JSON list of C-alpha atoms in Angstrom, two decimals:
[
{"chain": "A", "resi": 594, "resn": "UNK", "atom": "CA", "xyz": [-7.01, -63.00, -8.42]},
{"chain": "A", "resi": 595, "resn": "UNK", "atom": "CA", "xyz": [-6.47, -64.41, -11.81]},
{"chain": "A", "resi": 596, "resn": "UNK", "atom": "CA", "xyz": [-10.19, -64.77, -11.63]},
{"chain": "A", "resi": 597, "resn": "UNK", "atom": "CA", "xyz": [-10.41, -60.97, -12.20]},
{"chain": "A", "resi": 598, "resn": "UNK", "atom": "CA", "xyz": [-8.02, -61.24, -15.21]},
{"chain": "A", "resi": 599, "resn": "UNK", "atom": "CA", "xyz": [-5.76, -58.53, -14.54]},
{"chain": "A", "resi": 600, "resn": "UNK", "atom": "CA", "xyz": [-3.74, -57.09, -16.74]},
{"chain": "A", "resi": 601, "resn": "UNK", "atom": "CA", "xyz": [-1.04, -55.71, -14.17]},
{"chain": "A", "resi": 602, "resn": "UNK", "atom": "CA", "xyz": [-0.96, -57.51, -10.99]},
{"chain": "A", "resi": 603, "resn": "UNK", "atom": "CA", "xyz": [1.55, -56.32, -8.29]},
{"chain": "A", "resi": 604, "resn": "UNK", "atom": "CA", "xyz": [1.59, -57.93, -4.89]},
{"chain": "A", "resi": 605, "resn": "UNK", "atom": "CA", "xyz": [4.06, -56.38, -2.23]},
{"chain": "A", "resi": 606, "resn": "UNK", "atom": "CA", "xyz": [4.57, -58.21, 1.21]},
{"chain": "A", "resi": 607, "resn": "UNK", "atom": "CA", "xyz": [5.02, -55.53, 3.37]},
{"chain": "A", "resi": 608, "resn": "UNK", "atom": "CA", "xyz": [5.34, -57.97, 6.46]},
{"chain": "A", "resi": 609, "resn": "UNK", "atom": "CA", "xyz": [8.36, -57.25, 7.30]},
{"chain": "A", "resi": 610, "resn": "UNK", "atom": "CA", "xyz": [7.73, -53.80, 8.23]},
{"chain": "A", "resi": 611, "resn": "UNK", "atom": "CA", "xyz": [5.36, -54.92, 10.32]},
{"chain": "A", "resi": 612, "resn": "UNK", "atom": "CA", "xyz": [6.96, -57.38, 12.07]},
{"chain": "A", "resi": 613, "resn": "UNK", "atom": "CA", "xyz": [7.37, -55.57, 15.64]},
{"chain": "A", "resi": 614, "resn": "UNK", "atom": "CA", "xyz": [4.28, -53.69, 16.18]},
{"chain": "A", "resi": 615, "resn": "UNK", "atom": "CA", "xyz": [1.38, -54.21, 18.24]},
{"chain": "A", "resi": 616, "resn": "UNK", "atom": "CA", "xyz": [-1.74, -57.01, 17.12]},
{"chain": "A", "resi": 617, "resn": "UNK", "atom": "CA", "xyz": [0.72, -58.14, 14.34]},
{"chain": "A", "resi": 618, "resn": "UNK", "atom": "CA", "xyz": [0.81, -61.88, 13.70]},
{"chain": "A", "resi": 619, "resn": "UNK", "atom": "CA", "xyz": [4.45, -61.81, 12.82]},
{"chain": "A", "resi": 620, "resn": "UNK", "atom": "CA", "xyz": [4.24, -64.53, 10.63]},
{"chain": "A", "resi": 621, "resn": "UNK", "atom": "CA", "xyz": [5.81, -62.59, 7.63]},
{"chain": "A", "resi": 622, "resn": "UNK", "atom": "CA", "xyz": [2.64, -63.18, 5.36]},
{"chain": "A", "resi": 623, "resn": "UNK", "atom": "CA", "xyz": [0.29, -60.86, 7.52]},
{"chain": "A", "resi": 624, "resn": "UNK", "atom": "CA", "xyz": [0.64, -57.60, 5.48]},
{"chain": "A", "resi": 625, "resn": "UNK", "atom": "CA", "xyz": [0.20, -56.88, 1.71]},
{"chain": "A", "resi": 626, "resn": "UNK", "atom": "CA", "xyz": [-0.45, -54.37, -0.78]},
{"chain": "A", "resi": 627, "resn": "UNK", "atom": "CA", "xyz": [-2.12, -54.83, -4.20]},
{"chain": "A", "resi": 628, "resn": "UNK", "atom": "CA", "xyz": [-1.89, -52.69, -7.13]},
{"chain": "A", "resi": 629, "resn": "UNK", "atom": "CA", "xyz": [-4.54, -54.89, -9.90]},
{"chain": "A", "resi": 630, "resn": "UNK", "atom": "CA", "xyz": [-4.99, -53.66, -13.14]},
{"chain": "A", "resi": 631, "resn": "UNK", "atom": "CA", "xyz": [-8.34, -55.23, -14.60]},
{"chain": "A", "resi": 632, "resn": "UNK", "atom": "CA", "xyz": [-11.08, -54.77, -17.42]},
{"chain": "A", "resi": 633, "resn": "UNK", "atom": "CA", "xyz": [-13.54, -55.80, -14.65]},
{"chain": "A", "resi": 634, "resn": "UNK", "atom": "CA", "xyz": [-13.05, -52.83, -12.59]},
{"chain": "A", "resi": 635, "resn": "UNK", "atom": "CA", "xyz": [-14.42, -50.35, -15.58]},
{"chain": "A", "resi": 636, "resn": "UNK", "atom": "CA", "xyz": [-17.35, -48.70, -14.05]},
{"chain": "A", "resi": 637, "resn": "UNK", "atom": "CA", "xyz": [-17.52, -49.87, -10.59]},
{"chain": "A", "resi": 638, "resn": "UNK", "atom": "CA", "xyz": [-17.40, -47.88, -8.04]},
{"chain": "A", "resi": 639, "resn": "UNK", "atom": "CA", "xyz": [-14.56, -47.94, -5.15]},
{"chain": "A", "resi": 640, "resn": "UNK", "atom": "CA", "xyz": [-16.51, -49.75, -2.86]},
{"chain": "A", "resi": 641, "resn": "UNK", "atom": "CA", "xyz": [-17.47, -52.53, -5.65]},
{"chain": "A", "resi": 642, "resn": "UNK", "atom": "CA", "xyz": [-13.97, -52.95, -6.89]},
{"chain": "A", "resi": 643, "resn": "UNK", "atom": "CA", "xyz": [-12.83, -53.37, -3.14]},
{"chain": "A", "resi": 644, "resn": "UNK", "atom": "CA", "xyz": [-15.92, -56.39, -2.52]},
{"chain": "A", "resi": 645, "resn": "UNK", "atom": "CA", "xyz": [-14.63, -57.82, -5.59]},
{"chain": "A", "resi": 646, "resn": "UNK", "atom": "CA", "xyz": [-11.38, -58.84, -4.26]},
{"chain": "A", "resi": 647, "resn": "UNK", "atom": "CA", "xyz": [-12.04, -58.78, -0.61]},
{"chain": "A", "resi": 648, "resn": "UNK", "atom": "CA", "xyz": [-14.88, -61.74, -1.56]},
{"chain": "A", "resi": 649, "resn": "UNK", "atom": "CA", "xyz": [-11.76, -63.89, -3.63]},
{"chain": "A", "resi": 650, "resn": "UNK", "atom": "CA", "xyz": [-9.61, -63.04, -0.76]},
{"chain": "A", "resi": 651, "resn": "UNK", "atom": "CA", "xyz": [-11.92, -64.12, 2.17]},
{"chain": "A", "resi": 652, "resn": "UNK", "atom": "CA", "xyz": [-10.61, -67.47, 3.55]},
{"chain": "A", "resi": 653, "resn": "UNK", "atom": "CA", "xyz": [-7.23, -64.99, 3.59]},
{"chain": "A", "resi": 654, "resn": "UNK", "atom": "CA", "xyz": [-8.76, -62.19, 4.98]},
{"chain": "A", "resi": 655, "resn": "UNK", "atom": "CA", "xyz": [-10.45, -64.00, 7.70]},
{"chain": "A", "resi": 656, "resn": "UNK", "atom": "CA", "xyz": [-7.06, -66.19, 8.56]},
{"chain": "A", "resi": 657, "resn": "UNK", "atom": "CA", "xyz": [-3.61, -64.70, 8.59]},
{"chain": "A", "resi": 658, "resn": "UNK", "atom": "CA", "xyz": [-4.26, -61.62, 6.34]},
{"chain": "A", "resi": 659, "resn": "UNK", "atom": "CA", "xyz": [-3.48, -58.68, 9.46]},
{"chain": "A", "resi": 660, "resn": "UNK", "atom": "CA", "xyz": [-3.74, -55.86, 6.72]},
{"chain": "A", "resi": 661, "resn": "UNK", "atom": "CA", "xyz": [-4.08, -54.78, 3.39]},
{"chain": "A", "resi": 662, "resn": "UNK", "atom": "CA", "xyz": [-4.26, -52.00, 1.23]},
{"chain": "A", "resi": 663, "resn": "UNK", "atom": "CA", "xyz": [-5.69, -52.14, -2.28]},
{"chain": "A", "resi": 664, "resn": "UNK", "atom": "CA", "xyz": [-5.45, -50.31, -5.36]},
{"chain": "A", "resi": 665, "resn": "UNK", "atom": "CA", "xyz": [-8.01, -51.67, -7.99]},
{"chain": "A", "resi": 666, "resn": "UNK", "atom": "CA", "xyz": [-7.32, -49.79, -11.47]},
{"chain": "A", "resi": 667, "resn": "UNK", "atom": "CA", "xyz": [-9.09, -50.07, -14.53]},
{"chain": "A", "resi": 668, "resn": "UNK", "atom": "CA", "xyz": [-7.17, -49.67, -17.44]},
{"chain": "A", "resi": 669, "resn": "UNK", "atom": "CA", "xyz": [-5.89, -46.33, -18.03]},
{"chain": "A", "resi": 670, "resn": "UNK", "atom": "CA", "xyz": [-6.81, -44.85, -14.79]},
{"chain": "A", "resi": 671, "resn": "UNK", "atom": "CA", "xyz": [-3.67, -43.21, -13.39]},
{"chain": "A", "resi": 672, "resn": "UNK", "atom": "CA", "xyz": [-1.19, -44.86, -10.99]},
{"chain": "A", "resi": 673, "resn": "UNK", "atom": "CA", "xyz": [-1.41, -44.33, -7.37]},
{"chain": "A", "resi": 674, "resn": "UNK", "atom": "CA", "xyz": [1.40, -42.10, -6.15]},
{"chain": "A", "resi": 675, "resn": "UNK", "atom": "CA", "xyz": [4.33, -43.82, -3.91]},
{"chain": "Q", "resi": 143, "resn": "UNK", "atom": "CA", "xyz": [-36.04, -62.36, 14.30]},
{"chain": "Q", "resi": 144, "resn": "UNK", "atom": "CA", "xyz": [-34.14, -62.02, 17.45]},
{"chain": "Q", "resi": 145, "resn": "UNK", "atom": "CA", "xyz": [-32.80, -58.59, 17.68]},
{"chain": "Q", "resi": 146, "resn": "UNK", "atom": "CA", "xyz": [-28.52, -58.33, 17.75]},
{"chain": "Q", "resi": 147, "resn": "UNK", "atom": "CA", "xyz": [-27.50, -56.13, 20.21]},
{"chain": "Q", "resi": 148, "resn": "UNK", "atom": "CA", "xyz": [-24.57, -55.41, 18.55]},
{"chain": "Q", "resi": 149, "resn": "UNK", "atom": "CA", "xyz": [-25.92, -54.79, 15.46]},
{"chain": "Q", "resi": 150, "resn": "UNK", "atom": "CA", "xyz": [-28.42, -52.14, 17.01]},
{"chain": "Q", "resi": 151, "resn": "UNK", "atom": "CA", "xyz": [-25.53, -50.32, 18.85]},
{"chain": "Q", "resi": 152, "resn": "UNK", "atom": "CA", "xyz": [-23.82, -49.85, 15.80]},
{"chain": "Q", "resi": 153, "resn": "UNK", "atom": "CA", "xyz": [-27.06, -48.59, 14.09]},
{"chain": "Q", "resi": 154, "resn": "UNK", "atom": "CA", "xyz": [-27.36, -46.39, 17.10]},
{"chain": "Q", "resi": 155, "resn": "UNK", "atom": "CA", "xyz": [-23.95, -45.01, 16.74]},
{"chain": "Q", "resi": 156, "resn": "UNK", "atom": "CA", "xyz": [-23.99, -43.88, 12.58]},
{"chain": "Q", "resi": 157, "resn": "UNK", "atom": "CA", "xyz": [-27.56, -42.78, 12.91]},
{"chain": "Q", "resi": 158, "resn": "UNK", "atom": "CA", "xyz": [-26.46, -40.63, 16.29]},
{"chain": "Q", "resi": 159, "resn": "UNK", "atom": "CA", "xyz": [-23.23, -38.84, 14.43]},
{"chain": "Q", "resi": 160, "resn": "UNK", "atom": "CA", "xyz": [-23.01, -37.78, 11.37]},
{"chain": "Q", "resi": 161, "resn": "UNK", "atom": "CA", "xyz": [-19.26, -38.76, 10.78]},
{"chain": "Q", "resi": 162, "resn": "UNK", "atom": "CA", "xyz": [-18.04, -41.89, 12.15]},
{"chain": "Q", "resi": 163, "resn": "UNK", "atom": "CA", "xyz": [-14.82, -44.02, 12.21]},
{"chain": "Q", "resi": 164, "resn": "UNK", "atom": "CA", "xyz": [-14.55, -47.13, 13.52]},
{"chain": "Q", "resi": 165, "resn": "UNK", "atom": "CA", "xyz": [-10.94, -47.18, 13.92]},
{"chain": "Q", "resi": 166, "resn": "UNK", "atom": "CA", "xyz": [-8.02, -49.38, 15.77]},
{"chain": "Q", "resi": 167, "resn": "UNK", "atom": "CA", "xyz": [-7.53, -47.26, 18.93]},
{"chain": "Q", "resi": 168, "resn": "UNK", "atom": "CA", "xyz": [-8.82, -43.42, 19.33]},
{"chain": "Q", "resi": 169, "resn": "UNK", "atom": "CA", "xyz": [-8.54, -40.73, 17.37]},
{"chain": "Q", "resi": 170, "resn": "UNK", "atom": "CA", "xyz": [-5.80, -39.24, 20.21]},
{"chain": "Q", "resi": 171, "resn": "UNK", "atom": "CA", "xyz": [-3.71, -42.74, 19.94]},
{"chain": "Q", "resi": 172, "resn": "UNK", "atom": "CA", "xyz": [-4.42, -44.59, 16.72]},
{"chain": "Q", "resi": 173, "resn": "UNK", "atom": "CA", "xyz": [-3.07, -47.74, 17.28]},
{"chain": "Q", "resi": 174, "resn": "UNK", "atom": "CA", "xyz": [-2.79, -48.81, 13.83]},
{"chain": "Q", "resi": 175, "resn": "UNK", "atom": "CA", "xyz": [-1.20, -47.29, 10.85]},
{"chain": "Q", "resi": 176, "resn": "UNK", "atom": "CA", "xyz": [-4.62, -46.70, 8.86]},
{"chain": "Q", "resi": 177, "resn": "UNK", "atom": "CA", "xyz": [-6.50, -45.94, 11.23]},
{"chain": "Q", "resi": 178, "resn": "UNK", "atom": "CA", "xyz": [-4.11, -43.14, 11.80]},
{"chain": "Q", "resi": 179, "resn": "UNK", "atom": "CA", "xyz": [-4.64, -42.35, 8.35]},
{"chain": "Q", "resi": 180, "resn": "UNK", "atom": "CA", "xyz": [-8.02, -42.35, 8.62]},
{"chain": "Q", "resi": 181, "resn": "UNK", "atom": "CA", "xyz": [-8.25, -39.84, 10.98]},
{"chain": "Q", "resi": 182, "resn": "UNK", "atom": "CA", "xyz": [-5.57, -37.76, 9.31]},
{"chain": "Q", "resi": 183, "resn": "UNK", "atom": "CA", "xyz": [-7.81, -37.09, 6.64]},
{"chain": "Q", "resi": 184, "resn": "UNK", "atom": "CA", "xyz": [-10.99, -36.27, 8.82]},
{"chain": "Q", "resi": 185, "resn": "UNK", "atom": "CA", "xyz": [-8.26, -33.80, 10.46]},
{"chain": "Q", "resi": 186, "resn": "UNK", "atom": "CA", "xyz": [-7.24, -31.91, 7.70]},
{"chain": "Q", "resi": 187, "resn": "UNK", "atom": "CA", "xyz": [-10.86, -32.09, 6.02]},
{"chain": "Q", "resi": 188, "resn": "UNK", "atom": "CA", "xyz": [-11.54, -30.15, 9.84]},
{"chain": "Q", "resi": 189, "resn": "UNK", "atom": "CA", "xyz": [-14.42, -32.24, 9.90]},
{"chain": "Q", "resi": 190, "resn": "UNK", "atom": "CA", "xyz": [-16.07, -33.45, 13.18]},
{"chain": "Q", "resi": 191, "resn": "UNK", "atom": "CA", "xyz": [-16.30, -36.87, 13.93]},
{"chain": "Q", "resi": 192, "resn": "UNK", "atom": "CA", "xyz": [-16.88, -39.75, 16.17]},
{"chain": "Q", "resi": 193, "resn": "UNK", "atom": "CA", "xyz": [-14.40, -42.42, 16.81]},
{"chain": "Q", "resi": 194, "resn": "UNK", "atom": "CA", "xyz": [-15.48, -45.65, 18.14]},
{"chain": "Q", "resi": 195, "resn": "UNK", "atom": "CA", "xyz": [-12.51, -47.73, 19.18]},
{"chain": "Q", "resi": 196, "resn": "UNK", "atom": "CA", "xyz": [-12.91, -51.28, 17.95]},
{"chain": "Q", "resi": 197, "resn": "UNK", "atom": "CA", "xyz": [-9.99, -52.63, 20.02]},
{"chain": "Q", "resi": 198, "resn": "UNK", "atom": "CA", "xyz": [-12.14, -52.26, 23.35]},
{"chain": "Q", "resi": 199, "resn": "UNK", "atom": "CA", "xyz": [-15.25, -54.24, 21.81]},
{"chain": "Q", "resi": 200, "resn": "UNK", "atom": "CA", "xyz": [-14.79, -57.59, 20.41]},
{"chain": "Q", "resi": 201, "resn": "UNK", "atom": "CA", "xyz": [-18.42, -57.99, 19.38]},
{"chain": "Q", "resi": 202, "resn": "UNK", "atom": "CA", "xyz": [-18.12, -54.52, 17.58]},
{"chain": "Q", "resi": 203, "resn": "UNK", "atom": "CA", "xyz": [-15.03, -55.50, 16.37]},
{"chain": "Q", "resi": 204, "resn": "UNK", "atom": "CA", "xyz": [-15.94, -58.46, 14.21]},
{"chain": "Q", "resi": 205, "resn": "UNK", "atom": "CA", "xyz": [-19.68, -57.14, 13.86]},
{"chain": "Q", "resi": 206, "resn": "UNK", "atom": "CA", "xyz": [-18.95, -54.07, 12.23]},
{"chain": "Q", "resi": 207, "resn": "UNK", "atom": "CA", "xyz": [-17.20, -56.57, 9.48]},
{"chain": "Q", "resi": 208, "resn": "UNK", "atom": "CA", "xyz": [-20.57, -58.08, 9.11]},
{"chain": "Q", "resi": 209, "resn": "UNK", "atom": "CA", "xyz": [-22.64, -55.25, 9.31]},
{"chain": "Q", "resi": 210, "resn": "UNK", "atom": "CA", "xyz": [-20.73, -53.13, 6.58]},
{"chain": "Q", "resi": 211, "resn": "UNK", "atom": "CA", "xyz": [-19.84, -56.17, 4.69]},
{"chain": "Q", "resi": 212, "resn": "UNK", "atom": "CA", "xyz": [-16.56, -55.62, 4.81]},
{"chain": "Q", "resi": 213, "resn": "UNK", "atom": "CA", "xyz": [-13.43, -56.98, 6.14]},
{"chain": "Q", "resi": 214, "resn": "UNK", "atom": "CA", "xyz": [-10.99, -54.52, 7.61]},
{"chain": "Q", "resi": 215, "resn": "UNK", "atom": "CA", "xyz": [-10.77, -51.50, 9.62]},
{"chain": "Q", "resi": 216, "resn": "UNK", "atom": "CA", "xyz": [-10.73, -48.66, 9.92]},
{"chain": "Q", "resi": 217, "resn": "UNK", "atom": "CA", "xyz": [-14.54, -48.19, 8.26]},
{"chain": "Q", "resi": 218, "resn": "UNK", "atom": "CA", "xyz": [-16.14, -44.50, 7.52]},
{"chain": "Q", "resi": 219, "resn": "UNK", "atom": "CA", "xyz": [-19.90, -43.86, 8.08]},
{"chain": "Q", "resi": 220, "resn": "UNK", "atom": "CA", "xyz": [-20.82, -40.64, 6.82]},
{"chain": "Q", "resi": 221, "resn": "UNK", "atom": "CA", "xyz": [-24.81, -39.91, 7.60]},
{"chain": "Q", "resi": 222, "resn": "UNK", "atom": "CA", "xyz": [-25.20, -43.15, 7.77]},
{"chain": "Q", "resi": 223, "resn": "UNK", "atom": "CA", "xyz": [-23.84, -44.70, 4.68]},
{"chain": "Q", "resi": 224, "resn": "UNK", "atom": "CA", "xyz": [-20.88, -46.85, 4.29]},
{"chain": "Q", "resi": 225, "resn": "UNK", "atom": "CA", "xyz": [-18.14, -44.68, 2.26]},
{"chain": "Q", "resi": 226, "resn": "UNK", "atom": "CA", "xyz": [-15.14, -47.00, 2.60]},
{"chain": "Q", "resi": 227, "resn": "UNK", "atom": "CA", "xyz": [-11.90, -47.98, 4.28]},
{"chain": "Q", "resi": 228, "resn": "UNK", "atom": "CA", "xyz": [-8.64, -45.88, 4.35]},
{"chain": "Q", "resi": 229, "resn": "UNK", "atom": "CA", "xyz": [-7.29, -46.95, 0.97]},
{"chain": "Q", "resi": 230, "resn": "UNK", "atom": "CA", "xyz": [-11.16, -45.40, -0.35]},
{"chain": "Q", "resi": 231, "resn": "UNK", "atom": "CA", "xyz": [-10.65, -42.50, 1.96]},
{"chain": "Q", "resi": 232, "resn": "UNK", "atom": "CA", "xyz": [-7.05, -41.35, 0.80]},
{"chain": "Q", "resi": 233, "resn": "UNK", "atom": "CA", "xyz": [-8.07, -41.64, -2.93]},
{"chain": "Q", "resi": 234, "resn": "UNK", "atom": "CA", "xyz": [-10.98, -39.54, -2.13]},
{"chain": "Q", "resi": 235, "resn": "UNK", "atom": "CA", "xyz": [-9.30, -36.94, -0.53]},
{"chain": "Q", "resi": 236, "resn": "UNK", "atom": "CA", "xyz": [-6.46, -36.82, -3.27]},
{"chain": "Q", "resi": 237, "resn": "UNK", "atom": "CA", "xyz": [-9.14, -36.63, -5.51]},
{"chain": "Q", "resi": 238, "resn": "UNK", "atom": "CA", "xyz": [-11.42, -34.02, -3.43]},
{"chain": "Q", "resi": 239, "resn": "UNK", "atom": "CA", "xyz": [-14.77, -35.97, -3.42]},
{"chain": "Q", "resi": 240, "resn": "UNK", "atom": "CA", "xyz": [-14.60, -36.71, 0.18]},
{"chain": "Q", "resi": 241, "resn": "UNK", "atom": "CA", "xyz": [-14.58, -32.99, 0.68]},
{"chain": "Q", "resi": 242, "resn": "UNK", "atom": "CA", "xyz": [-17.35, -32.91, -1.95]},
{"chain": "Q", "resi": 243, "resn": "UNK", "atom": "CA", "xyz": [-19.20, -35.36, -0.02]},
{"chain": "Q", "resi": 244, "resn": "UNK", "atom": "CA", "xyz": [-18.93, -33.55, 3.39]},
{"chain": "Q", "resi": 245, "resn": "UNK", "atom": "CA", "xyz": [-20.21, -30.79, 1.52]},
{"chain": "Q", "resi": 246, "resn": "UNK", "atom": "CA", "xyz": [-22.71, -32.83, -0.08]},
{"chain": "Q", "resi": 247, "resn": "UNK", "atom": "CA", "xyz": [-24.26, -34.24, 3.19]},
{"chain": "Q", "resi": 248, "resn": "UNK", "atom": "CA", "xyz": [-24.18, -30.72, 4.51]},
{"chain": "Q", "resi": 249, "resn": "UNK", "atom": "CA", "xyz": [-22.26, -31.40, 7.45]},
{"chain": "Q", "resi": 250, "resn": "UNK", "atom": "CA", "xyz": [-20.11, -28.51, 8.90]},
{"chain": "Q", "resi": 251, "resn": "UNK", "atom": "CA", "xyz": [-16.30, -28.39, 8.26]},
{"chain": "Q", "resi": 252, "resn": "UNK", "atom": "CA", "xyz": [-13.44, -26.11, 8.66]},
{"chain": "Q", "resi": 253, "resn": "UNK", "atom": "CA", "xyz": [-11.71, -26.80, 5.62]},
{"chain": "Q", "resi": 254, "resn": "UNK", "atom": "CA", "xyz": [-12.30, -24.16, 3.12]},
{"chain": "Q", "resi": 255, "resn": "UNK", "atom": "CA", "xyz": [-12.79, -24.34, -0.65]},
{"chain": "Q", "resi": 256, "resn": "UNK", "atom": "CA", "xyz": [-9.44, -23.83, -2.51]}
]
């Protein structure tokens, strides 16, 4: 991640939530969410900024990553809501 | 080169329909929280889809991954082309370009303009 040089990285482990349903690992590292704020991201599109990340994150993605949601910003593009 | 069966079936499938969501479970009983999502938004977008359960086929499963270069599910093929995953889908929709896109693409919907 650091590889993307964020200026605002948030990870949430949402695992717990998680923890009783159905094809979940229940390992308590299995679900994430990442809100990255980077310079990189200016002028890709969604489905570049989302390779980007999912290519650092592949050893994770393919092993004990269940789920994850991503928000890839570039600076000064509004906030996701919630 | 040896043709992949799975491969082609997927081929098949976004070339056959012009919406399609490979999803965790069915669009009736989503058995995952985006997928559910997912088909939320096709809902209120009242656009017609297909929904190919990924749960039942193991070879789709992971070959979808490979085919769309991309790791998770749910995945949305609209005529064809890759648009995204649900995080891609609900900014979209908050944003109205998947609406514009369905529009786009010509494919019938019973969402109206605002």
């Amino acid at each position: 991640m650091i590889a993307l040089r964020p200026t605002r990285l948030d990870v949430i482990n949402e695992s717990e939530l998680h923890a009783g349903h159905r094809n979940s690992p229940g390992t308590g590292d299995s679900h994430f969410r990442i809100l990255i704020v980077s310079e990189v991201f200016s002028g890709k599109s969604r489905i570049e900024r989302h390779r980007l990340i999912n290519d650092l994150l592949k050893d994770e993605l393919a092993g004990g990553i269940h789920a994850l949601a991503l928000s890839p910003l570039a600076p000064g593009e509004p906030l996701p809501k919630g | 080169m040896a043709s992949d069966p799975v491969k082609d079936t997927i081929a098949k499938t976004i070339a056959d329909n012009d919406v399609v969501l490979f999803m965790k479970g069915t669009k009736q009983f989503p058995q995952c929280g985006f997928s559910a999502t997912a088909v939320k938004i096709l809902e209120h977008l009242g656009v017609p889809f297909k929904d190919v359960n990924v749960l039942e086929d193991q070879g789709i499963r992971e070959g979808i991954k490979t085919f769309s270069n991309w790791p998770t599910i749910p995945q949305l093929y609209v005529k064809g082309e890759f648009v995204g995953g649900c995080d891609i889908m609900r900014e979209m929709y908050s944003a109205g370009e998947l609406h514009d896109l369905i529009c786009e693409k010509g494919i019938p919907h019973s969402h109206q303009h605002a």
